[in-house]
Short mmCIF file of C-alpha atoms and ligand atoms in Angstrom, two decimals:
data_model
loop_
_atom_site.label_atom_id
_atom_site.label_comp_id
_atom_site.label_asym_id
_atom_site.label_seq_id
_atom_site.Cartn_x
_atom_site.Cartn_y
_atom_site.Cartn_z
CA UNK A 1432 -24.95 -3.17 -10.61
CA UNK A 1433 -24.74 0.57 -10.18
CA UNK A 1434 -21.47 2.37 -9.67
CA UNK A 1435 -21.50 6.03 -8.63
CA UNK A 1436 -20.30 8.76 -10.98
CA UNK A 1437 -18.28 10.35 -8.16
CA UNK A 1438 -16.28 9.11 -5.17
CA UNK A 1439 -14.31 10.96 -2.50
CA UNK A 1440 -10.56 10.39 -2.23
CA UNK A 1441 -8.95 11.28 1.08
CA UNK A 1442 -5.40 12.42 0.41
CA UNK A 1443 -3.00 15.28 0.97
CA UNK A 1444 -0.33 13.53 -1.04
CA UNK A 1445 -1.45 13.72 -4.66
CA UNK A 1446 -2.61 10.11 -4.88
CA UNK A 1447 -5.30 11.14 -7.38
CA UNK A 1448 -2.55 11.02 -10.03
CA UNK A 1449 -2.36 7.24 -9.53
CA UNK A 1450 -5.96 6.39 -8.60
CA UNK A 1451 -8.09 8.62 -10.84
CA UNK A 1452 -7.17 7.15 -14.27
CA UNK A 1453 -8.20 3.52 -13.56
CA UNK A 1454 -11.44 4.62 -11.87
CA UNK A 1455 -12.30 6.94 -14.75
CA UNK A 1456 -12.56 3.83 -16.96
CA UNK A 1457 -15.59 2.90 -14.81
CA UNK A 1458 -17.08 6.38 -15.25
CA UNK A 1459 -16.11 7.38 -11.70
CA UNK A 1460 -14.66 10.86 -11.14
CA UNK A 1461 -12.66 11.34 -7.96
CA UNK A 1462 -13.38 14.32 -5.73
CA UNK A 1463 -10.26 15.02 -3.70
CA UNK A 1464 -11.08 15.71 -0.06
CA UNK A 1465 -8.12 17.57 1.44
CA UNK A 1466 -8.46 15.91 4.84
CA UNK A 1467 -5.48 15.91 7.18
CA UNK A 1468 -4.44 12.33 6.48
CA UNK A 1469 -1.31 12.82 8.60
CA UNK A 1470 -3.60 12.91 11.65
CA UNK A 1471 -4.26 9.18 11.01
CA UNK A 1472 -0.55 8.35 11.23
CA UNK A 1473 2.73 9.39 9.64
CA UNK A 1474 5.75 7.44 8.41
CA UNK A 1475 7.98 9.52 10.67
CA UNK A 1476 8.04 9.74 14.45
CA UNK A 1477 5.34 12.44 14.91
CA UNK A 1478 2.10 10.42 14.77
CA UNK A 1479 2.01 6.63 15.15
CA UNK A 1480 -0.83 4.89 13.30
CA UNK A 1481 -3.69 3.60 15.47
CA UNK A 1482 -5.01 0.14 14.59
CA UNK A 1483 -4.46 -1.90 11.44
CA UNK A 1484 -3.67 -0.60 7.95
CA UNK A 1485 -7.23 -1.40 6.88
CA UNK A 1486 -8.72 0.45 9.84
CA UNK A 1487 -6.57 3.49 9.03
CA UNK A 1488 -7.59 3.38 5.35
CA UNK A 1489 -11.27 3.03 6.30
CA UNK A 1490 -11.03 5.98 8.72
CA UNK A 1491 -9.53 8.13 5.95
CA UNK A 1492 -12.18 7.03 3.43
CA UNK A 1493 -14.94 7.85 5.93
CA UNK A 1494 -13.39 11.25 6.65
CA UNK A 1495 -13.34 11.94 2.89
CA UNK A 1496 -17.01 10.91 2.68
CA UNK A 1497 -17.88 13.22 5.58
CA UNK A 1498 -15.97 16.11 4.00
CA UNK A 1499 -17.68 15.78 0.59
CA UNK A 1500 -21.14 14.44 1.43
CA UNK A 1501 -20.64 11.67 -1.14
CA UNK A 1502 -21.70 8.08 -0.47
CA UNK A 1503 -18.45 6.41 -1.57
CA UNK A 1504 -14.89 7.06 -0.44
CA UNK A 1505 -11.42 5.74 -1.25
CA UNK A 1506 -8.19 5.86 0.71
CA UNK A 1507 -4.89 4.05 0.79
CA UNK A 1508 -2.50 3.16 3.57
CA UNK A 1509 1.10 2.01 3.37
CA UNK A 1510 3.55 0.47 5.80
CA UNK A 1511 7.30 -0.01 5.38
CA UNK A 1512 9.86 -1.95 7.36
CA UNK A 1513 12.30 -4.84 7.25
CA UNK A 1514 11.09 -8.03 5.56
CA UNK A 1515 9.99 -10.55 8.25
CA UNK A 1516 11.92 -13.47 6.67
CA UNK A 1517 14.51 -12.13 4.23
CA UNK A 1518 17.56 -10.43 5.79
CA UNK A 1519 18.59 -6.98 4.50
CA UNK A 1520 15.40 -6.75 2.42
CA UNK A 1521 12.82 -4.00 2.93
CA UNK A 1522 9.12 -4.72 2.57
CA UNK A 1523 6.36 -2.34 1.56
CA UNK A 1524 2.71 -3.13 2.19
CA UNK A 1525 -0.13 -1.21 0.59
CA UNK A 1526 -3.88 -1.30 1.11
CA UNK A 1527 -6.38 0.47 -1.15
CA UNK A 1528 -9.90 0.56 0.23
CA UNK A 1529 -13.25 1.52 -1.29
CA UNK A 1530 -16.00 2.23 1.25
CA UNK A 1531 -19.76 2.52 0.73
CA UNK A 1532 -21.16 4.58 3.61
CA UNK A 1533 -24.75 3.46 2.95
CA UNK A 1534 -24.18 -0.31 3.10
CA UNK A 1535 -20.91 -0.33 5.05
CA UNK A 1536 -19.31 -2.47 2.32
CA UNK A 1537 -15.53 -2.34 1.90
CA UNK A 1538 -13.84 -3.44 -1.32
CA UNK A 1539 -10.14 -3.92 -0.64
CA UNK A 1540 -7.02 -4.55 -2.68
CA UNK A 1541 -3.68 -5.33 -1.03
CA UNK A 1542 -0.16 -5.76 -2.30
CA UNK A 1543 3.40 -6.25 -1.09
CA UNK A 1544 6.41 -4.56 -2.64
CA UNK A 1545 9.75 -6.28 -2.06
CA UNK A 1546 11.56 -3.42 -3.81
CA UNK A 1547 10.18 -0.30 -2.16
CA UNK A 1548 12.33 2.83 -2.30
CA UNK A 1549 12.69 2.72 1.48
CA UNK A 1550 16.12 3.40 2.92
CA UNK A 1551 18.03 5.42 5.49
CA UNK A 1552 21.53 6.65 6.17
CA UNK A 1553 23.43 8.73 8.73
CA UNK A 1554 25.50 11.62 7.43
CA UNK A 1555 26.89 14.95 8.63
CA UNK A 1556 27.53 16.53 5.22
CA UNK A 1557 26.10 16.38 1.69
CA UNK A 1558 29.31 14.63 0.57
CA UNK A 1559 28.79 11.88 3.14
CA UNK A 1560 25.17 11.54 2.04
CA UNK A 1561 25.93 11.31 -1.69
CA UNK A 1562 26.08 7.49 -2.06
CA UNK A 1563 22.71 7.25 -0.29
CA UNK A 1564 21.23 10.04 -2.44
CA UNK A 1565 22.35 8.29 -5.62
CA UNK A 1566 20.94 4.96 -4.41
CA UNK A 1567 17.46 6.36 -3.67
CA UNK A 1568 17.28 8.44 -6.88
CA UNK A 1569 17.31 11.88 -5.21
CA UNK A 1570 15.85 14.41 -5.96
CA UNK A 1571 12.98 12.57 -7.75
CA UNK A 1572 12.59 10.77 -4.43
CA UNK A 1573 12.52 13.26 -1.57
CA UNK A 1574 14.46 13.01 1.68
CA UNK A 1575 13.55 13.52 5.32
CA UNK A 1576 16.24 14.74 7.73
CA UNK A 1577 15.96 14.19 11.48
CA UNK A 1578 18.36 14.51 14.42
CA UNK A 1579 18.02 10.73 14.94
CA UNK A 1580 15.81 7.79 13.90
CA UNK A 1581 13.36 8.35 16.75
CA UNK A 1582 13.19 12.17 16.73
CA UNK A 1583 10.67 14.31 14.86
CA UNK A 1584 12.33 15.54 11.65
CA UNK A 1585 14.00 18.89 10.98
CA UNK A 1586 12.39 18.85 7.53
CA UNK A 1587 10.42 16.58 5.19
CA UNK A 1588 10.00 16.56 1.43
CA UNK A 1589 13.51 17.85 0.69
CA UNK A 1590 14.06 17.79 -3.07
CA UNK A 1591 17.07 20.00 -3.75
CA UNK A 1592 20.72 19.97 -2.74
CA UNK A 1593 20.69 23.50 -1.31
CA UNK A 1594 17.90 22.78 1.19
CA UNK A 1595 19.52 19.47 2.09
CA UNK A 1596 22.86 21.13 2.86
CA UNK A 1597 21.18 23.84 4.94
CA UNK A 1598 19.19 21.23 6.89
CA UNK A 1599 22.24 19.05 7.57
CA UNK A 1600 24.08 22.11 8.90
CA UNK A 1601 21.43 22.49 11.64
CA UNK A 1602 22.73 19.39 13.41
CA UNK A 1603 25.90 19.03 15.41
CA UNK A 1604 27.37 15.83 14.02
CA UNK A 1605 25.46 13.26 12.00
CA UNK A 1606 21.80 13.51 11.00
CA UNK A 1607 19.41 10.67 10.17
CA UNK A 1608 18.36 10.76 6.51
CA UNK A 1609 15.49 8.66 5.19
CA UNK A 1610 13.43 8.31 2.04
CA UNK A 1611 10.17 10.27 2.18
CA UNK A 1612 7.48 7.59 1.83
CA UNK A 1613 4.57 9.94 1.09
CA UNK A 1614 3.21 9.06 -2.34
CA UNK A 1615 3.90 12.42 -4.04
CA UNK A 1616 7.49 12.31 -2.73
CA UNK A 1617 8.26 8.72 -3.71
CA UNK A 1618 7.69 7.76 -7.38
CA UNK A 1619 8.17 4.05 -6.68
CA UNK A 1620 5.36 4.13 -4.12
CA UNK A 1621 3.10 6.12 -6.46
CA UNK A 1622 3.57 3.46 -9.17
CA UNK A 1623 2.65 0.68 -6.72
CA UNK A 1624 -0.52 2.58 -5.75
CA UNK A 1625 -1.33 3.00 -9.46
CA UNK A 1626 -1.15 -0.75 -10.09
CA UNK A 1627 -3.27 -1.35 -6.99
CA UNK A 1628 -5.85 1.14 -8.31
CA UNK A 1629 -6.00 -0.75 -11.61
CA UNK A 1630 -6.76 -3.94 -9.70
CA UNK A 1631 -9.39 -2.17 -7.57
CA UNK A 1632 -11.11 -0.88 -10.72
CA UNK A 1633 -11.13 -4.41 -12.18
CA UNK A 1634 -12.64 -5.78 -8.98
CA UNK A 1635 -15.30 -3.03 -8.82
CA UNK A 1636 -16.28 -3.81 -12.42
CA UNK A 1637 -17.49 -7.31 -11.47
CA UNK A 1638 -20.95 -7.52 -9.81
CA UNK A 1639 -21.87 -10.07 -7.17
CA UNK A 1640 -23.95 -12.84 -8.85
CA UNK A 1641 -26.25 -12.87 -5.80
CA UNK A 1642 -26.85 -9.24 -4.73
CA UNK A 1643 -25.29 -7.39 -7.71
CA UNK A 1644 -23.10 -5.17 -5.50
CA UNK A 1645 -19.81 -4.21 -7.16
CA UNK A 1646 -16.55 -5.83 -6.09
CA UNK A 1647 -16.91 -9.59 -6.63
CA UNK A 1648 -13.48 -11.23 -6.65
CA UNK A 1649 -10.82 -13.38 -5.03
CA UNK A 1650 -10.89 -12.98 -1.24
CA UNK A 1651 -8.74 -15.85 0.02
CA UNK A 1652 -7.22 -19.22 -0.79
CA UNK A 1653 -7.27 -22.54 1.07
CA UNK A 1654 -4.08 -24.64 1.13
CA UNK A 1655 -3.81 -28.36 0.41
CA UNK A 1656 -2.90 -28.82 -3.27
CA UNK A 1657 -1.98 -32.53 -3.49
CA UNK A 1658 1.58 -33.61 -4.25
CA UNK A 1659 1.93 -34.89 -7.82
CA UNK A 1660 4.03 -37.83 -6.61
CA UNK A 1661 2.29 -39.14 -3.47
CA UNK A 1662 -0.98 -37.16 -3.13
CA UNK A 1663 -0.06 -35.69 0.29
CA UNK A 1664 -1.69 -32.26 0.79
CA UNK A 1665 0.89 -29.43 0.53
CA UNK A 1666 0.76 -25.83 1.74
CA UNK A 1667 0.14 -24.59 -1.81
CA UNK A 1668 -3.37 -23.24 -2.53
CA UNK A 1669 -5.90 -25.91 -3.49
CA UNK A 1670 -8.97 -23.66 -3.58
CA UNK A 1671 -9.68 -20.06 -4.60
CA UNK A 1672 -12.42 -18.39 -2.58
CA UNK A 1673 -14.22 -15.71 -4.56
CA UNK A 1674 -16.79 -13.65 -2.77
CA UNK A 1675 -18.86 -10.56 -2.15
CA UNK A 1676 -18.13 -8.31 0.83
CA UNK A 1677 -21.65 -6.83 0.69
CA UNK A 1678 -23.81 -9.96 1.17
CA UNK A 1679 -21.20 -12.53 2.20
CA UNK A 1680 -21.79 -14.94 -0.70
CA UNK A 1681 -18.68 -17.02 -1.47
CA UNK A 1682 -17.72 -19.51 -4.16
CA UNK A 1683 -14.93 -22.00 -3.37
CA UNK A 1684 -13.35 -23.29 -6.56
CA UNK A 1685 -10.74 -26.08 -6.72
CA UNK A 1686 -7.49 -25.29 -8.48
CA UNK A 1687 -6.55 -27.74 -11.21
CA UNK A 1688 -3.27 -29.66 -11.19
CA UNK A 1689 -0.93 -30.98 -8.55
CA UNK A 1690 1.99 -29.63 -6.53
CA UNK A 1691 5.66 -30.08 -7.37
CA UNK A 1692 7.07 -32.74 -4.96
CA UNK A 1693 9.59 -30.08 -3.85
CA UNK A 1694 6.70 -28.55 -1.84
CA UNK A 1695 5.63 -31.91 -0.38
CA UNK A 1696 6.18 -32.60 3.36
CA UNK A 1697 6.46 -36.36 2.61
CA UNK A 1698 8.65 -36.35 -0.54
CA UNK A 1699 10.77 -33.37 0.57
CA UNK A 1700 10.53 -33.17 4.36
ZN1 LIG B 2337 -23.34 -9.94 -2.86
ZN1 LIG B 2338 4.81 -36.14 -2.09
#
């Protein structure tokens, strides 16, 4: 297996602080490509993302490759919104993608954050905004102020009380305040990207047993772990599917053990 000594990182938002240290343990130095990542989609109302998170991350990685002339590129993409099942719970999703322009191989890590620093509030004055500001850990976490939830913002990346007060005074009545989700403005998000980068580095360190490309690891699971009481297949994973995204080799390994009858459709319908 050969890993490059340099890879391009497409970011305007300081993500190298989170991604460079784990990759340096593999001998890879990141070259930051200052591409306009906001053109691929923003968290605010200006530019909606086109396509899936993975497509957006791949487009950014390829833009970083084009800007640097390097063979390998990295980019991340995040999405934030309400949790699909749990009421009043936000959900953050993050994708970190490594792309090899010569082979077309992607090596991808994904994670979900059920405690993202993702919140919003309507306020006319700094006093009205204070409970929200305390909750989101302002000014370490920056704030975006907009006339309403669907309008382009007055200002992003606000990190001091003076600017916040001046921005709120531009509106007649209440403004829409929200956490700035860009990585360099949101320490919680930066820490999630850092843990994802550690996992990506671990994955890249394992070569495919067949073609020796980097990035062998868990790709999916198959459900069906049998109930410990009655042997009925449950929805819990019964097999781990490890594989290589370069040559397509996979290895389906059974998980040991049985499922708690609480997960069984027969014992606990
Ligand atoms: Zn392979
Ligand atoms: Zn059962």
